[in-house]
GROMACS .gro file of C-alpha atoms in nm:
model
  177
    1MET     CA    1  -4.487  -1.148   3.383
    2ALA     CA    2  -4.365  -1.385   3.114
    3GLN     CA    3  -4.639  -1.230   2.863
    4GLU     CA    4  -4.493  -0.847   2.939
    5LEU     CA    5  -4.155  -0.979   2.908
    6GLN     CA    6  -4.241  -1.131   2.555
    7GLU     CA    7  -4.413  -0.851   2.445
    8SER     CA    8  -4.146  -0.624   2.519
    9LEU     CA    9  -3.907  -0.827   2.340
   10LEU     CA   10  -4.117  -0.830   2.043
   11TYR     CA   11  -4.150  -0.426   2.072
   12ASP     CA   12  -3.790  -0.406   2.092
   13TRP     CA   13  -3.700  -0.624   1.828
   14ASN     CA   14  -3.981  -0.438   1.578
   15TYR     CA   15  -3.829  -0.154   1.671
   16ASN     CA   16  -3.490  -0.225   1.598
   17LEU     CA   17  -3.594  -0.389   1.255
   18PHE     CA   18  -3.740  -0.046   1.162
   19CYS     CA   19  -3.408   0.144   1.261
   20VAL     CA   20  -3.227  -0.102   1.056
   21LYS     CA   21  -3.450  -0.114   0.737
   22THR     CA   22  -3.441   0.269   0.734
   23MET     CA   23  -3.063   0.262   0.781
   24LEU     CA   24  -2.943   0.033   0.510
   25PRO     CA   25  -2.851   0.283   0.259
   26ASN     CA   26  -2.577   0.369   0.512
   27LEU     CA   27  -2.436   0.066   0.397
   28ARG     CA   28  -2.272   0.197   0.077
   29ASN     CA   29  -2.156  -0.188  -0.067
   30ILE     CA   30  -2.425  -0.378  -0.214
   31GLN     CA   31  -2.282  -0.678  -0.058
   32ASP     CA   32  -2.272  -0.537   0.288
   33ARG     CA   33  -2.655  -0.469   0.238
   34GLN     CA   34  -2.728  -0.811   0.114
   35THR     CA   35  -2.530  -0.979   0.434
   36ALA     CA   36  -2.729  -0.739   0.672
   37VAL     CA   37  -3.057  -0.874   0.522
   38ARG     CA   38  -2.930  -1.219   0.545
   39TRP     CA   39  -2.871  -1.143   0.920
   40LEU     CA   40  -3.239  -0.975   0.964
   41ARG     CA   41  -3.380  -1.301   0.780
   42PHE     CA   42  -3.200  -1.519   1.013
   43LEU     CA   43  -3.250  -1.331   1.318
   44LYS     CA   44  -3.629  -1.298   1.235
   45ASN     CA   45  -3.670  -1.697   1.261
   46CYS     CA   46  -3.491  -1.712   1.605
   47ALA     CA   47  -3.773  -1.663   1.856
   48LYS     CA   48  -3.851  -2.015   1.992
   49SER     CA   49  -3.769  -1.942   2.371
   50MET     CA   50  -3.752  -1.635   2.569
   51ASN     CA   51  -3.335  -1.686   2.601
   52GLU     CA   52  -3.359  -1.688   2.238
   53MET     CA   53  -3.533  -1.356   2.171
   54LYS     CA   54  -3.348  -1.199   2.431
   55LEU     CA   55  -3.019  -1.319   2.232
   56ARG     CA   56  -3.155  -1.216   1.911
   57ASN     CA   57  -3.227  -0.849   2.037
   58ASP     CA   58  -2.860  -0.853   2.152
   59PHE     CA   59  -2.754  -0.953   1.833
   60MET     CA   60  -2.993  -0.712   1.640
   61TYR     CA   61  -2.895  -0.405   1.858
   62PHE     CA   62  -2.536  -0.467   1.756
   63LEU     CA   63  -2.637  -0.500   1.374
   64VAL     CA   64  -2.803  -0.160   1.419
   65LEU     CA   65  -2.523  -0.022   1.529
   66ASN     CA   66  -2.280  -0.172   1.249
   67VAL     CA   67  -2.560  -0.025   0.979
   68GLN     CA   68  -2.588   0.318   1.159
   69GLU     CA   69  -2.193   0.342   1.150
   70GLY     CA   70  -2.212   0.227   0.757
   71GLU     CA   71  -1.952  -0.069   0.826
   72LEU     CA   72  -2.033  -0.410   0.904
   73LYS     CA   73  -1.784  -0.561   1.177
   74GLU     CA   74  -1.753  -0.898   1.302
   75PRO     CA   75  -2.003  -1.107   1.294
   76PHE     CA   76  -2.188  -0.905   1.061
   77ASN     CA   77  -1.948  -0.902   0.789
   78LYS     CA   78  -1.996  -1.233   0.702
   79PRO     CA   79  -2.318  -1.439   0.628
   80PRO     CA   80  -2.493  -1.601   0.943
   81PRO     CA   81  -2.341  -1.944   1.037
   82ASN     CA   82  -2.598  -2.236   0.950
   83GLN     CA   83  -2.608  -2.302   1.366
   84PRO     CA   84  -2.885  -2.226   1.619
   85LEU     CA   85  -2.858  -1.874   1.766
   86LEU     CA   86  -2.788  -2.004   2.127
   87THR     CA   87  -2.469  -2.158   2.013
   88MET     CA   88  -2.345  -1.829   1.869
   89THR     CA   89  -2.302  -1.615   2.202
   90ASN     CA   90  -1.937  -1.615   2.156
   91LEU     CA   91  -1.987  -1.395   1.829
   92LEU     CA   92  -2.127  -1.119   2.015
   93PRO     CA   93  -1.816  -0.884   2.120
   94ALA     CA   94  -1.688  -0.908   2.448
   95ASP     CA   95  -1.824  -0.608   2.624
   96ALA     CA   96  -2.155  -0.637   2.463
   97ASP     CA   97  -2.327  -0.685   2.802
   98GLU     CA   98  -2.176  -0.364   2.927
   99LYS     CA   99  -2.287  -0.178   2.598
  100ILE     CA  100  -2.606  -0.276   2.613
  101GLN     CA  101  -2.656  -0.185   2.993
  102LYS     CA  102  -2.514   0.167   2.880
  103ALA     CA  103  -2.770   0.222   2.623
  104GLU     CA  104  -3.048   0.113   2.872
  105ARG     CA  105  -2.917   0.393   3.127
  106PHE     CA  106  -2.899   0.644   2.849
  107THR     CA  107  -3.272   0.599   2.710
  108LYS     CA  108  -3.379   0.615   3.106
  109GLU     CA  109  -3.198   0.929   3.121
  110LYS     CA  110  -3.309   1.076   2.761
  111THR     CA  111  -3.679   1.028   2.924
  112THR     CA  112  -3.610   1.249   3.236
  113ILE     CA  113  -3.441   1.543   3.046
  114GLY     CA  114  -3.618   1.850   3.044
  115LYS     CA  115  -3.876   1.764   3.329
  116GLY     CA  116  -3.900   2.076   3.563
  117ARG     CA  117  -3.709   2.318   3.312
  118ARG     CA  118  -3.901   2.604   3.104
  119SER     CA  119  -3.913   2.554   2.768
  120GLU     CA  120  -3.677   2.755   2.510
  121LEU     CA  121  -3.975   2.940   2.364
  122LEU     CA  122  -4.074   3.068   2.693
  123ARG     CA  123  -3.716   3.159   2.832
  124ARG     CA  124  -3.614   3.357   2.498
  125SER     CA  125  -3.962   3.560   2.509
  126PRO     CA  126  -3.927   3.914   2.592
  127ASP     CA  127  -4.163   3.894   2.869
  128GLY     CA  128  -4.081   3.571   3.022
  129GLY     CA  129  -4.346   3.375   2.843
  130GLU     CA  130  -4.602   3.573   3.005
  131PHE     CA  131  -4.821   3.648   2.718
  132LEU     CA  132  -4.784   3.283   2.578
  133LEU     CA  133  -4.868   3.108   2.916
  134SER     CA  134  -5.201   3.305   2.938
  135GLN     CA  135  -5.283   3.167   2.604
  136PRO     CA  136  -5.475   2.823   2.569
  137ILE     CA  137  -5.159   2.577   2.476
  138PRO     CA  138  -5.224   2.278   2.296
  139ASP     CA  139  -5.037   1.967   2.437
  140VAL     CA  140  -4.936   1.858   2.081
  141GLY     CA  141  -4.909   2.057   1.779
  142PRO     CA  142  -4.840   2.399   1.712
  143LEU     CA  143  -4.961   2.743   1.869
  144CYS     CA  144  -5.099   3.016   1.655
  145VAL     CA  145  -5.250   3.349   1.793
  146VAL     CA  146  -5.403   3.563   1.528
  147LEU     CA  147  -5.556   3.923   1.596
  148SER     CA  148  -5.756   4.075   1.336
  149ASP     CA  149  -5.724   4.440   1.454
  150VAL     CA  150  -5.363   4.577   1.376
  151ASP     CA  151  -5.390   4.851   1.623
  152GLN     CA  152  -5.450   4.529   1.877
  153ILE     CA  153  -5.173   4.340   1.695
  154LEU     CA  154  -4.936   4.672   1.759
  155MET     CA  155  -5.050   4.689   2.114
  156GLN     CA  156  -4.966   4.338   2.214
  157PHE     CA  157  -4.629   4.348   2.054
  158ASP     CA  158  -4.549   4.718   2.216
  159ALA     CA  159  -4.640   4.515   2.572
  160LEU     CA  160  -4.426   4.241   2.486
  161GLY     CA  161  -4.125   4.469   2.396
  162MET     CA  162  -4.077   4.270   2.081
  163PRO     CA  163  -3.871   4.463   1.830
  164PRO     CA  164  -4.071   4.596   1.517
  165GLY     CA  165  -3.889   4.302   1.311
  166MET     CA  166  -4.069   4.049   1.464
  167LEU     CA  167  -4.414   4.159   1.333
  168LEU     CA  168  -4.549   4.069   0.990
  169ILE     CA  169  -4.869   4.195   0.905
  170LEU     CA  170  -5.053   4.065   0.582
  171ASN     CA  171  -5.277   4.306   0.389
  172ASN     CA  172  -5.607   4.132   0.298
  173GLU     CA  173  -5.641   4.253  -0.038
  174GLN     CA  174  -5.279   4.162  -0.131
  175THR     CA  175  -5.265   3.791   0.052
  176LYS     CA  176  -5.504   3.529  -0.090
  177ILE     CA  177  -5.541   3.211   0.147
   0.00000   0.00000   0.00000
């Protein structure tokens, strides 16, 4: 159990680290970027216990929010103090626990969105997705239907009730692939 928790905390840390590094250009001020990097270096070395790792991830979460907004706020607008992380809990925003729980609820809801609903592609299809559902559809990647006979293509589009503007016919003599 402790090993799983440690792996989960490490995964969250690495994810947030990736987010901060990719969003650092949001900070227009070079000094703010340097301060954010100092915080990253400081937090990186704070993983001696589970409690410290949890607190480190809480600080990291708020650093991500600050960098995302493009402006560093307390405590991240100053370099990290030279003291152990566990003594710095008072530096987190007063509503930190509430914000973190709200974010966790949002991510849980986000993973269930769209379950049981028909896809946008099927809903917008003139035949209600009947043609597409009869085709083999990959779990990941694009769907491509290629018919070589122009008459067959026209019949399929006519059967689907698709307007002629949706049809694009490439002439083999003019198109080189």
